mmCIF file of C-alpha atoms and ligand atoms in Angstrom:
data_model
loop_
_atom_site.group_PDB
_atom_site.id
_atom_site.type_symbol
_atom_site.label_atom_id
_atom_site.label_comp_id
_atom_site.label_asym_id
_atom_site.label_seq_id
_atom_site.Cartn_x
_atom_site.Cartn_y
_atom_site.Cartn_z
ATOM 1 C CA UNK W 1 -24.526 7.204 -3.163
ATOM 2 C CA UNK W 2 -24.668 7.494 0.649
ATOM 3 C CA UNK W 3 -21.198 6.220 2.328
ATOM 4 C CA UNK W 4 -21.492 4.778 5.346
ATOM 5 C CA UNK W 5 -18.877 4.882 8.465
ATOM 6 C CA UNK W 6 -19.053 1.349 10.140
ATOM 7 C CA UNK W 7 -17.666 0.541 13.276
ATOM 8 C CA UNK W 8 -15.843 -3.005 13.851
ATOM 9 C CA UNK W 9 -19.152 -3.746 15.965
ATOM 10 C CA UNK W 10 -21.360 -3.365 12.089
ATOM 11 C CA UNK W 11 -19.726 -5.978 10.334
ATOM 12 C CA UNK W 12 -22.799 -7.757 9.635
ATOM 13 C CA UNK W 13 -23.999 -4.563 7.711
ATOM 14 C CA UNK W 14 -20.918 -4.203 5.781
ATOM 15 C CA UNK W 15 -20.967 -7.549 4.595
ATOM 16 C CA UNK W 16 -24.629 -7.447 3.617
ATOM 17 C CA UNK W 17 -23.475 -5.002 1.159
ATOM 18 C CA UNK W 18 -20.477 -6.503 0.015
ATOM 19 C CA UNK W 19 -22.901 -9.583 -0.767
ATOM 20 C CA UNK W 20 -25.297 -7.612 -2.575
ATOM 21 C CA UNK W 21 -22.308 -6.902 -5.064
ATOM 22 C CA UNK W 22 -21.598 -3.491 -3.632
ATOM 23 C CA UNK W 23 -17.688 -1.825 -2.039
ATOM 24 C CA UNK W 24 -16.981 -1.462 0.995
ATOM 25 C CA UNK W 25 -13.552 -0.685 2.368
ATOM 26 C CA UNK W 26 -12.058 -2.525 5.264
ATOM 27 C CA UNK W 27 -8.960 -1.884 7.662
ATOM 28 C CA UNK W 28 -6.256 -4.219 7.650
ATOM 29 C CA UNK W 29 -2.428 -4.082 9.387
ATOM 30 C CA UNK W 30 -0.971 -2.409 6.423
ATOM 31 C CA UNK W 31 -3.261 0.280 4.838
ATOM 32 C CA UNK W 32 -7.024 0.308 4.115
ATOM 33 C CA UNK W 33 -8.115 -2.134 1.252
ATOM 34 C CA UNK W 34 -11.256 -1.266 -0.987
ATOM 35 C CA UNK W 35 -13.456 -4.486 -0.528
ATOM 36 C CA UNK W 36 -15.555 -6.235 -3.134
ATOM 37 C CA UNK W 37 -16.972 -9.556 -3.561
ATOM 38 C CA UNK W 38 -13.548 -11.437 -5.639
ATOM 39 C CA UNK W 39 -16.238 -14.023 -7.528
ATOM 40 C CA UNK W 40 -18.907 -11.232 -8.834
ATOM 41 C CA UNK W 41 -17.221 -9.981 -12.090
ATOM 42 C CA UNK W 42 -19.505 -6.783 -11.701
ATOM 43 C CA UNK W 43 -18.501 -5.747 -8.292
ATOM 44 C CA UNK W 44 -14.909 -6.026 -8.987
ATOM 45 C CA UNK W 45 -15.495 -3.938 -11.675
ATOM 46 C CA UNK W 46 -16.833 -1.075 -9.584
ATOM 47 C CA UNK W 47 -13.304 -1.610 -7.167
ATOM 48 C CA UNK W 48 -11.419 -0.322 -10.861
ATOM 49 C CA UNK W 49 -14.034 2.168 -11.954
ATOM 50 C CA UNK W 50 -13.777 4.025 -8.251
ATOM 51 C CA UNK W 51 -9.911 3.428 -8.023
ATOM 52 C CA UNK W 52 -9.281 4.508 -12.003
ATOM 53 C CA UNK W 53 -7.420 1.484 -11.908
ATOM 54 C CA UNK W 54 -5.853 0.524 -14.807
ATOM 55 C CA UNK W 55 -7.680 -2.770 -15.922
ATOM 56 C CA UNK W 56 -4.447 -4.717 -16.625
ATOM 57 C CA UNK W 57 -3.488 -4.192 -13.458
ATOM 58 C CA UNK W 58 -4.510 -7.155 -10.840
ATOM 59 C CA UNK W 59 -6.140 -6.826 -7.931
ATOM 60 C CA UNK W 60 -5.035 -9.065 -4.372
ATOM 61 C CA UNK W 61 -7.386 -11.639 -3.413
ATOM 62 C CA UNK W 62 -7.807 -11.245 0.454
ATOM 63 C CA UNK W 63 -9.156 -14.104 2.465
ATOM 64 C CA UNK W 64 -10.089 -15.490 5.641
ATOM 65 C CA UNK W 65 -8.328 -18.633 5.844
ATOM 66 C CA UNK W 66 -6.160 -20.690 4.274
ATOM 67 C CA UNK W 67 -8.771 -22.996 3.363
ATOM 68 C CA UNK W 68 -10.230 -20.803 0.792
ATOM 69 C CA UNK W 69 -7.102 -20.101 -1.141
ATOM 70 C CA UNK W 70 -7.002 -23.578 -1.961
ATOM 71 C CA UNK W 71 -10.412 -23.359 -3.384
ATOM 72 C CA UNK W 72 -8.699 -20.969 -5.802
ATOM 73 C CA UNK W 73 -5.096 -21.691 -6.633
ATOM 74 C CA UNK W 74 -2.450 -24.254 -6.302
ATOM 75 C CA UNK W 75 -0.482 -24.229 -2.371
ATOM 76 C CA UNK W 76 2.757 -25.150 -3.305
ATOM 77 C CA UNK W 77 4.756 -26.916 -0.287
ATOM 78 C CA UNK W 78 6.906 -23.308 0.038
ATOM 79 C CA UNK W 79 3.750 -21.500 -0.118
ATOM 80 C CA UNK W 80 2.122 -23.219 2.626
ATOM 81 C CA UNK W 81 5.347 -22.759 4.819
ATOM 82 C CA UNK W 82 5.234 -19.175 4.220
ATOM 83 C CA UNK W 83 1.585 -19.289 4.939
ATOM 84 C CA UNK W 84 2.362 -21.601 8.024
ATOM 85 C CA UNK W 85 4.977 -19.061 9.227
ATOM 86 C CA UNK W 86 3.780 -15.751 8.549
ATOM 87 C CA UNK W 87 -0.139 -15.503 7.723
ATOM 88 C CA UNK W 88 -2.420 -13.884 9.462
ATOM 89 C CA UNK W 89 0.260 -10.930 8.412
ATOM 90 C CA UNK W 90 1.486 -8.850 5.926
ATOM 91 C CA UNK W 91 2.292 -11.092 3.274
ATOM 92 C CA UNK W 92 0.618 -11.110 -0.124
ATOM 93 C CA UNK W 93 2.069 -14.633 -2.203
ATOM 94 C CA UNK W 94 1.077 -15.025 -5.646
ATOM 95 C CA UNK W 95 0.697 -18.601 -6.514
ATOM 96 C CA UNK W 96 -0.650 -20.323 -10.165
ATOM 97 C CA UNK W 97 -4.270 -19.897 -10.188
ATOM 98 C CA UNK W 98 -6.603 -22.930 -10.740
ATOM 99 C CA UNK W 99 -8.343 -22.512 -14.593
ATOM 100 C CA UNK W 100 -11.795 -20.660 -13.996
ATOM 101 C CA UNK W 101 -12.174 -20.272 -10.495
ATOM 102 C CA UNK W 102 -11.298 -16.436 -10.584
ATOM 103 C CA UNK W 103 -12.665 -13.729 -12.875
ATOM 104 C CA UNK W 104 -10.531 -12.715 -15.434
ATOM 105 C CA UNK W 105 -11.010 -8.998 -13.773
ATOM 106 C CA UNK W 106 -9.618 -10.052 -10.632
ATOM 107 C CA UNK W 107 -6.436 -11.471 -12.229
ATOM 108 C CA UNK W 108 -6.015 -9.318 -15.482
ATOM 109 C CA UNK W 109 -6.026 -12.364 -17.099
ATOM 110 C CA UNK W 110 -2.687 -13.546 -15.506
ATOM 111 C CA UNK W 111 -2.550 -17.489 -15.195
ATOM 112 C CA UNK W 112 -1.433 -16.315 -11.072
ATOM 113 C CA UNK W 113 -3.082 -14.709 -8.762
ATOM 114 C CA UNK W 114 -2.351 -12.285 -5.496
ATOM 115 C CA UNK W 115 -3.445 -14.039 -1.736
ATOM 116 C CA UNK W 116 -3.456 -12.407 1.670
ATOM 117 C CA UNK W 117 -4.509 -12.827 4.760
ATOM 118 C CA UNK W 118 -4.355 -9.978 6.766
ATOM 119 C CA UNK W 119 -3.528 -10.278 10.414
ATOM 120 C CA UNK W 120 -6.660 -7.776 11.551
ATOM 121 C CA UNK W 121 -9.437 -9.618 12.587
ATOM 122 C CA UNK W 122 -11.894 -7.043 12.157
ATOM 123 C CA UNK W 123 -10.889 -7.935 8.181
ATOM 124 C CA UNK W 124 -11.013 -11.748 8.751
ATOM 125 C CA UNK W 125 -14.292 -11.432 10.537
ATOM 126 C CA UNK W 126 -15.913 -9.288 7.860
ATOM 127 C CA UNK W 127 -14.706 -12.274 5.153
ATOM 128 C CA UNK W 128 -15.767 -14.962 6.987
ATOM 129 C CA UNK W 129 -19.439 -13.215 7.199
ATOM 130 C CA UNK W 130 -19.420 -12.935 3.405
ATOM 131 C CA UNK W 131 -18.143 -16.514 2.877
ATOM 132 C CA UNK W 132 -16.198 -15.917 -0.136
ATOM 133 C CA UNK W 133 -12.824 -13.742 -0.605
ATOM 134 C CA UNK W 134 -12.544 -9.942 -1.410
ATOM 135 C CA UNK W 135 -10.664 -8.032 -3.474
ATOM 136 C CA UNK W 136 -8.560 -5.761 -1.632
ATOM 137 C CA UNK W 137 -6.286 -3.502 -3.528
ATOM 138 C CA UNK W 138 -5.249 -0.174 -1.461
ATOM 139 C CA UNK W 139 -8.294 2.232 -0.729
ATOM 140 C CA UNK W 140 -6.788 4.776 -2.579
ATOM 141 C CA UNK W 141 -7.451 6.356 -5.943
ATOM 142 C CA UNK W 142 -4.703 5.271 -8.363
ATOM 143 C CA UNK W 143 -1.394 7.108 -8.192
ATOM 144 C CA UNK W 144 -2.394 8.554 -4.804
ATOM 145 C CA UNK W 145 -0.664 7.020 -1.352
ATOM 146 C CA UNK W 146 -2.641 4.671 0.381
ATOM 147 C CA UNK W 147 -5.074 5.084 3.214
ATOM 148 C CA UNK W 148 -4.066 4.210 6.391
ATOM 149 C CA UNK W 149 -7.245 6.115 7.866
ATOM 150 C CA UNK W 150 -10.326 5.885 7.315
ATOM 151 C CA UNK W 151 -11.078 9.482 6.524
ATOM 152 C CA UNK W 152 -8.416 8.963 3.713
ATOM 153 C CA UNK W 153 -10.712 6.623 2.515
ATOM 154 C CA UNK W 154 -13.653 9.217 2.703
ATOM 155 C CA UNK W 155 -11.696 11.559 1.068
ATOM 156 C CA UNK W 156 -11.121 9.615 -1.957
ATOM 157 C CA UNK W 157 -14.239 7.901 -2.280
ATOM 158 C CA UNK W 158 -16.886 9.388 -0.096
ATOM 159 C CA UNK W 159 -20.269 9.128 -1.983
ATOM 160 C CA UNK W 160 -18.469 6.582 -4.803
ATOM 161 C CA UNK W 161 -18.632 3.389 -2.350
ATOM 162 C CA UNK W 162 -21.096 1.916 -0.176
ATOM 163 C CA UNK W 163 -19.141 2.396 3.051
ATOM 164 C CA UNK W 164 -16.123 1.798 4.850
ATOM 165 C CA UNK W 165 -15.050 -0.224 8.035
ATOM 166 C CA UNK W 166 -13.310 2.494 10.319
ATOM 167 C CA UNK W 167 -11.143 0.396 13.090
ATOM 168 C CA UNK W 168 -8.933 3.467 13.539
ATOM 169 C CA UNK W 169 -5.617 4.282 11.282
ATOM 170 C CA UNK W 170 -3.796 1.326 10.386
ATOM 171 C CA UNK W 171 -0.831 0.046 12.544
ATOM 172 C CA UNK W 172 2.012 -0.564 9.895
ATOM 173 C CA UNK W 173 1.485 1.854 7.397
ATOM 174 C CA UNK W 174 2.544 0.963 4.145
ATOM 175 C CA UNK W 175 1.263 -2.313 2.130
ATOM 176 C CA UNK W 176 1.943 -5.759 2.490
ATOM 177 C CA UNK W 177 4.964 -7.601 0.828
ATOM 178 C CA UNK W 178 4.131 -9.221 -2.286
ATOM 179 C CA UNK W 179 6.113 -12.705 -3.274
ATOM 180 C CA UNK W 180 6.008 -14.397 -6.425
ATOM 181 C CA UNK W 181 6.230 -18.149 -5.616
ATOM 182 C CA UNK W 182 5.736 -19.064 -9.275
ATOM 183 C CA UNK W 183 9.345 -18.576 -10.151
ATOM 184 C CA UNK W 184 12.754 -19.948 -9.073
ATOM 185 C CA UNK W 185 13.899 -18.740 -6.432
ATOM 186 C CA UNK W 186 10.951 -16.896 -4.946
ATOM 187 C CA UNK W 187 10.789 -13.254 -5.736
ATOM 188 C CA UNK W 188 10.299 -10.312 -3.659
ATOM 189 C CA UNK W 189 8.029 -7.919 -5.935
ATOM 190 C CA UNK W 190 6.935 -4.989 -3.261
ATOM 191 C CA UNK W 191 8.915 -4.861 -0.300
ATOM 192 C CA UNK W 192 6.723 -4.839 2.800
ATOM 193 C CA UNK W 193 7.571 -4.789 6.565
ATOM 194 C CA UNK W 194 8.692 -8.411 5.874
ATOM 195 C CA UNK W 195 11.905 -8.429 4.080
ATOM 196 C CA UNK W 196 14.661 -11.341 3.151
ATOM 197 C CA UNK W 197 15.506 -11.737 6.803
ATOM 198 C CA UNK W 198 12.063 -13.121 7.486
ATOM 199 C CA UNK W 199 11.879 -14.770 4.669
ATOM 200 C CA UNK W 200 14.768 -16.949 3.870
ATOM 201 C CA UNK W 201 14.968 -18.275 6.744
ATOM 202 C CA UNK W 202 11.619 -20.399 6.165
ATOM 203 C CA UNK W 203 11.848 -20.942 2.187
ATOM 204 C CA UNK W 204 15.987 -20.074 1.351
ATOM 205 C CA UNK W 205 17.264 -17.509 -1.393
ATOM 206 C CA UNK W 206 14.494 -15.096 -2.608
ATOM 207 C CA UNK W 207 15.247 -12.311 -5.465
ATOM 208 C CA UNK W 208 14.561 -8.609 -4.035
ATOM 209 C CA UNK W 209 15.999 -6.806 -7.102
ATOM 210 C CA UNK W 210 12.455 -4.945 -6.944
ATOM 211 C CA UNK W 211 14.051 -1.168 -6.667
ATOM 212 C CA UNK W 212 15.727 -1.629 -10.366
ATOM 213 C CA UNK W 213 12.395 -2.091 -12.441
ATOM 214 C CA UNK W 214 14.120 0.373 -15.465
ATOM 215 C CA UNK W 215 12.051 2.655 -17.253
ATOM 216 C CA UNK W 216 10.331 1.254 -20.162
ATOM 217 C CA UNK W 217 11.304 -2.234 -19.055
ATOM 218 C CA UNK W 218 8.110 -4.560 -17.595
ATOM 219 C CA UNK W 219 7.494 -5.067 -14.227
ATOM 220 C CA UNK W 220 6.581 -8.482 -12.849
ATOM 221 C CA UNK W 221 4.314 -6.893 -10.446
ATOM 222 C CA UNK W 222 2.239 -4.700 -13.098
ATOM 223 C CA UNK W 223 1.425 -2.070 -10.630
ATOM 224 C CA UNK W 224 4.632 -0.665 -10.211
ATOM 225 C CA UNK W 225 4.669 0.203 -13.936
ATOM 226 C CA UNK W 226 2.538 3.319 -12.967
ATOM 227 C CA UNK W 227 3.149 6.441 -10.837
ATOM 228 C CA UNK W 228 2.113 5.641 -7.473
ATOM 229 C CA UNK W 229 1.944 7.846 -4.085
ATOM 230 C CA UNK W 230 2.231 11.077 -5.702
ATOM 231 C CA UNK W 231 0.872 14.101 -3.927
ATOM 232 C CA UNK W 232 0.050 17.305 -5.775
ATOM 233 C CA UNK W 233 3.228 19.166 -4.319
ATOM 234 C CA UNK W 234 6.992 17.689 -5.529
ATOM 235 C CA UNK W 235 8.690 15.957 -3.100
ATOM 236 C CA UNK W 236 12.471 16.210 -2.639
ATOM 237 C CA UNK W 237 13.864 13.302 -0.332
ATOM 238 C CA UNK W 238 17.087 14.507 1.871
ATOM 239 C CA UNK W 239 19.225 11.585 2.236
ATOM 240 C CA UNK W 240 21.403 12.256 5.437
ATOM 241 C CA UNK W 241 21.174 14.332 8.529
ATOM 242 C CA UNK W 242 23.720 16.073 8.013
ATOM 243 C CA UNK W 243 22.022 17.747 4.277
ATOM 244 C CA UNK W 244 19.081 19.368 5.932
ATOM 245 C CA UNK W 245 20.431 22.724 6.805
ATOM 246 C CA UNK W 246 21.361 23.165 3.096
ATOM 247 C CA UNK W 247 17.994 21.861 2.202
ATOM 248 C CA UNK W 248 16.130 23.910 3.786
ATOM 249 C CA UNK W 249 18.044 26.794 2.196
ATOM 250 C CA UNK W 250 17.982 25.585 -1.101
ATOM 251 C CA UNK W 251 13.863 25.149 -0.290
ATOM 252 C CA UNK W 252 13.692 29.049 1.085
ATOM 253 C CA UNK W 253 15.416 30.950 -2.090
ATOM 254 C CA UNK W 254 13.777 28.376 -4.858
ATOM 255 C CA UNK W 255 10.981 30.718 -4.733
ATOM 256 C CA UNK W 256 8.265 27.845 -4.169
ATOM 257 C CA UNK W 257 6.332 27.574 -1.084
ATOM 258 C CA UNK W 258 8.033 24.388 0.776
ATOM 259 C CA UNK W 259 6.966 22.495 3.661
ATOM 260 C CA UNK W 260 8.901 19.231 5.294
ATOM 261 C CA UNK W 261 8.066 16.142 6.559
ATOM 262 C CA UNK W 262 10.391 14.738 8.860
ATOM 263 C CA UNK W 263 11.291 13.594 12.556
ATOM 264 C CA UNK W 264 10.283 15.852 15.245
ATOM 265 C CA UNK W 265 14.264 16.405 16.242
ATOM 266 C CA UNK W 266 15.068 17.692 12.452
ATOM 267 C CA UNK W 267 11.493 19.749 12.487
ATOM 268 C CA UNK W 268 12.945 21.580 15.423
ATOM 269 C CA UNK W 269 15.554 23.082 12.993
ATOM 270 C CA UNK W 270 12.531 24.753 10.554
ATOM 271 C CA UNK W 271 11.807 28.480 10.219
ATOM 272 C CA UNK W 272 8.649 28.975 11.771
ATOM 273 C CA UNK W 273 5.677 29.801 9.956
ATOM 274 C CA UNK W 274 6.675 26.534 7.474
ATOM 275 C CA UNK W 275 4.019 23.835 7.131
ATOM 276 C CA UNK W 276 5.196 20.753 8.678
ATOM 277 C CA UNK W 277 4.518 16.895 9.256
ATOM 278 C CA UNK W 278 6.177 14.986 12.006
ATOM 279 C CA UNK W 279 7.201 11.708 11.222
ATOM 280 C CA UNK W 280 8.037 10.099 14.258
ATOM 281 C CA UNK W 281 11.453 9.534 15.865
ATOM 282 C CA UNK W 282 12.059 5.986 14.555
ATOM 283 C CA UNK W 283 11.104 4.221 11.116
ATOM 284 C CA UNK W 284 8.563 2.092 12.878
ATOM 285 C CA UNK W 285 6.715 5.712 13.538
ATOM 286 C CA UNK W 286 8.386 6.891 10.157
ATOM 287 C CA UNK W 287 6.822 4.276 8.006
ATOM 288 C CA UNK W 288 2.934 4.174 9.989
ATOM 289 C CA UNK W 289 2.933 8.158 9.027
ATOM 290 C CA UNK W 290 4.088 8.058 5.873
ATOM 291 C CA UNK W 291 1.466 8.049 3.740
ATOM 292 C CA UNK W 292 -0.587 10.270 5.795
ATOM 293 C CA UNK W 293 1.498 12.763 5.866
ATOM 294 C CA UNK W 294 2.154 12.843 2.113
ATOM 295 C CA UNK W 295 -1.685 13.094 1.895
ATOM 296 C CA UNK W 296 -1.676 15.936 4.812
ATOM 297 C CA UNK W 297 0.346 18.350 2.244
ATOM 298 C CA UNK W 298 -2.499 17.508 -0.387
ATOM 299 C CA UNK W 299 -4.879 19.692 2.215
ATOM 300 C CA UNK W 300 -2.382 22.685 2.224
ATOM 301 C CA UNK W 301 -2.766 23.519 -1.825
ATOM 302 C CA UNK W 302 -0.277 26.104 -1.269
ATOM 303 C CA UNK W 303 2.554 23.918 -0.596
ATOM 304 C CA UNK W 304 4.206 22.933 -4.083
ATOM 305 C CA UNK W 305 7.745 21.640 -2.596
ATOM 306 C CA UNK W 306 7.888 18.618 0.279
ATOM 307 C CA UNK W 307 11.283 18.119 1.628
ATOM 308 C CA UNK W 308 10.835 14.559 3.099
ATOM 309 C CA UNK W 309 13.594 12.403 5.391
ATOM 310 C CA UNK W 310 15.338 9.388 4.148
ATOM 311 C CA UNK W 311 15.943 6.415 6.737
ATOM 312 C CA UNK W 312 18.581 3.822 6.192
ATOM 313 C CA UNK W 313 17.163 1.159 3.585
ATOM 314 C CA UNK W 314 17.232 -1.629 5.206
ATOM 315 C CA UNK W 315 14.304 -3.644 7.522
ATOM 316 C CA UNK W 316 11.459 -2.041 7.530
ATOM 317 C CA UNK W 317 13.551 0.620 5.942
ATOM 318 C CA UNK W 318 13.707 -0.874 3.040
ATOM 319 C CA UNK W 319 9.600 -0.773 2.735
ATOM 320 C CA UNK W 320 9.652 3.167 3.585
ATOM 321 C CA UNK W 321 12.024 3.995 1.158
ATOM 322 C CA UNK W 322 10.747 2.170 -1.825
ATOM 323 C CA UNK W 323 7.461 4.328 -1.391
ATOM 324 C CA UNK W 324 9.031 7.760 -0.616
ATOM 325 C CA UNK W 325 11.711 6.989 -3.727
ATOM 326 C CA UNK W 326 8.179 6.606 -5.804
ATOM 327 C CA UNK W 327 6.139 9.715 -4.150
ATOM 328 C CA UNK W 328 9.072 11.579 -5.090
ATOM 329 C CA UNK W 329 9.430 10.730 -8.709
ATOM 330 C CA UNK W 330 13.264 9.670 -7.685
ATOM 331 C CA UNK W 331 13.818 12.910 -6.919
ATOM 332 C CA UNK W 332 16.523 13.420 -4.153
ATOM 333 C CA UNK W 333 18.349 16.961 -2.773
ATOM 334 C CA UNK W 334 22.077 15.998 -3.668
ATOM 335 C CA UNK W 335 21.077 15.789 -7.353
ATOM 336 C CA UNK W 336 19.701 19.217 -7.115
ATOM 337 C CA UNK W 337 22.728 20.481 -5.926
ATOM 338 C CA UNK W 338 24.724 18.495 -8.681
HETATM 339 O O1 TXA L 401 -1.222 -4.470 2.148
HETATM 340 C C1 TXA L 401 -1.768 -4.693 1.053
HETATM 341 O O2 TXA L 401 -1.339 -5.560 0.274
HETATM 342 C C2 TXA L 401 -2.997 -3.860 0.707
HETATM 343 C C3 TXA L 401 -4.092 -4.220 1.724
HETATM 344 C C4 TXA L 401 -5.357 -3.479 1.475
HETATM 345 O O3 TXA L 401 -4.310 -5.603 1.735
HETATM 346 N N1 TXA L 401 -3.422 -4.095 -0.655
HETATM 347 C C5 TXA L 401 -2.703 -3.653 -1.728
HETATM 348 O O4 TXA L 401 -3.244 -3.945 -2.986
HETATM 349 O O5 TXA L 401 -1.676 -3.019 -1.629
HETATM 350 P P1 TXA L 401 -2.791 -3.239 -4.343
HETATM 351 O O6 TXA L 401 -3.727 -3.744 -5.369
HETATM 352 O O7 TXA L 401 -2.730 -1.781 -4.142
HETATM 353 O O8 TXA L 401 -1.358 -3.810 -4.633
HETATM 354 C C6 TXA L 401 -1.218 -5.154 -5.099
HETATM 355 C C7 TXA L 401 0.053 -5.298 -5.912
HETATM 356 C C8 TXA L 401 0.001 -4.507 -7.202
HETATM 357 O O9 TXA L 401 1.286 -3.939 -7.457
HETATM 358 C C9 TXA L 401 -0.341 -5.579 -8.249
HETATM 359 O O10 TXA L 401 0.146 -5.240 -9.530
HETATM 360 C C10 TXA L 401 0.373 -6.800 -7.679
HETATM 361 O O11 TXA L 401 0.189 -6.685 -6.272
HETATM 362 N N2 TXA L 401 -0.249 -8.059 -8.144
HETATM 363 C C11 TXA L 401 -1.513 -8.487 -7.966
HETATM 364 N N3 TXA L 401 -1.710 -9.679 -8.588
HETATM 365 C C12 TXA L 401 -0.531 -10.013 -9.152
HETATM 366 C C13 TXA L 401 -0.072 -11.128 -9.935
HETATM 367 N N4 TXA L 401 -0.864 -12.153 -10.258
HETATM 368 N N5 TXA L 401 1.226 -11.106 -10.351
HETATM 369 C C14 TXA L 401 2.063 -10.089 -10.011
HETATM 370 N N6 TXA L 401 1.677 -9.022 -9.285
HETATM 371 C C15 TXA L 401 0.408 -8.985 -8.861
HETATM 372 MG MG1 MG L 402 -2.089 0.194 -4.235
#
């Protein structure tokens, strides 16, 4: 299948696809989302088949307004005040579905169901021009990091889906929050660039015990049950400034080729000839590079170790580190040492 490159300016194209059941990518604020029609069974079902998404795992129902979640699900008052507050954003809030208004494949046959609406209007404009919502879970093939460009997109999917929306790499950089309003109090189930702070201010106490999900144990959110935002190469996360210099020996006698992804001041302090990634100097730059530079290292074969920088977990912090903690299977320098 040909994959075509629209520009904001071919909406009307894209969603002419879309309606005629095929999947198209779009850009949002936080990554790139792989669109399909959310009431035709049979295009969502091409969104899991191109993903390899596992089928039990739901898919975010992205829309245009708050109008047409209603169409779909029950708006509790807290919901709508989160919605009120925060929406267009990044904030996905899963609410109790209304019986038979969503496929079973969209849902995974959960009695709840995943709503966003993102804050790019190139997104919003496509949806509105369909008239219905889209699925939109991240345009990347399972258990790879997300696209926040569209030739991440390409490189996942090019000649598996009809096209893809290119408005230029995505401004955040890592997905949208997800809260579950169906429980008491509120739970945080991905932290996104909006955290508790933001939060509990409009709605009161929320849970964010999301970085505990123990192995074997269930998540609520049943994507994080899987590996997610691996690259090929093993990345080693290197908690505090002050570790790098024995980092980056332990990397140089372990025998494996290394590279390191990192702020431009602690790149300064690489041998040359090292492949490296620049970050950014703050998390803001930190977390909208992330994921692209965890999918630069997948271009350079020959790297099999990442050392990667920590930030503080907190704020957006707190979204950048959950991801990094997963890319890196947990794996972090001071236990090597230990
Ligand atoms: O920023 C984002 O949210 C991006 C952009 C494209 O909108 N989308 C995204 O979708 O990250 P996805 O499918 O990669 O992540 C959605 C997460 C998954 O962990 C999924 O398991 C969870 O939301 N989820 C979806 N429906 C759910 C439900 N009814 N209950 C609990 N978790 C749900
Ligand atoms: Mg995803």
């Amino acid at each position: 299948m040909k994959t075509n490159r629209f520009t904001p300016a071919q909406i009307t194209e894209a969603a002419a696809l879309l309606k005629a059941g095929e999947v198209v990518a779009f850009p949002t604020e936080t990554v790139y989302g792989l669109g399909a029609i959310a009431t035709d069974p049979k295009a969502v079902a091409k969104v899991f088949a191109a993903k390899h998404r596992p089928a039990d795992n739901p898919l975010i129902v992205t829309v245009a307004t708050t109008a047409m979640v209603a169409e779909y699900a029950t708006i509790t008052p807290a919901a709508q005040q989160l919605m009120t507050a925060f929406w267009p954003g990044p904030l996905t809030i899963i609410l109790p579905v209304l019986p038979g208004r969503l496929p079973a494949v969209v849902t995974g046959g959960l009695s709840t169901a995943a709503f966003r609406l993102p804050a790019s209007a190139v997104t919003r404009d496509l949806i509105a021009a369909t008239g219905v919502p889209i699925v939109g879970p991240s345009a990347n093939l399972s258990t790879k990091p997300s696209a926040t460009k569209a030739e991440h997109v390409l490189h996942d999917f090019d000649g598996v889906i009809a096209g893809v929306v290119d408005a230029g790499p995505t401004p955040v950089g890592v997905e949208s929050t997800v809260i579950d309003m169906t429980v008491t109090p509120p739970a945080i189930l991905r932290p996104g660039k909006l955290g508790p702070a933001d939060l509990e201010p409009i709605i009161g106490p929320v849970q964010a015990d999301h970085h505990h999900v123990a192995a074997g144990e269930t998540p609520k959110a049943p994507g994080m049950k899987y590996k997610h935002y691996a690259p090929a190469a093993q990345v080693v996360i290197v908690d505090a400034p002050a570790d790098w210099p024995a980092a980056l020996a332990w990397a140089k006698v372990s025998g494996t080729a290394y590279g390191v992804l990192a702020s431009p001041a602690i790149l300064a302090t690489v041998p040359t000839g090292v492949p490296t990634y620049a970050l950014g100097g703050d998390i803001q730059a930190a977390t909208h590079n992330l994921f692209a530079g965890l999918r630069w290292f997948d271009l350079h074969p020959s790297v099999s170790l990442v050392l990667a920088q920590a930030y503080p977990a907190t704020g957006l912090g707190a979204a950048y580190m959950n991801r990094l903690d997963k890319s890196a299977g947990g794996r972090h320098f001071t236990q090597e040492q230990a």
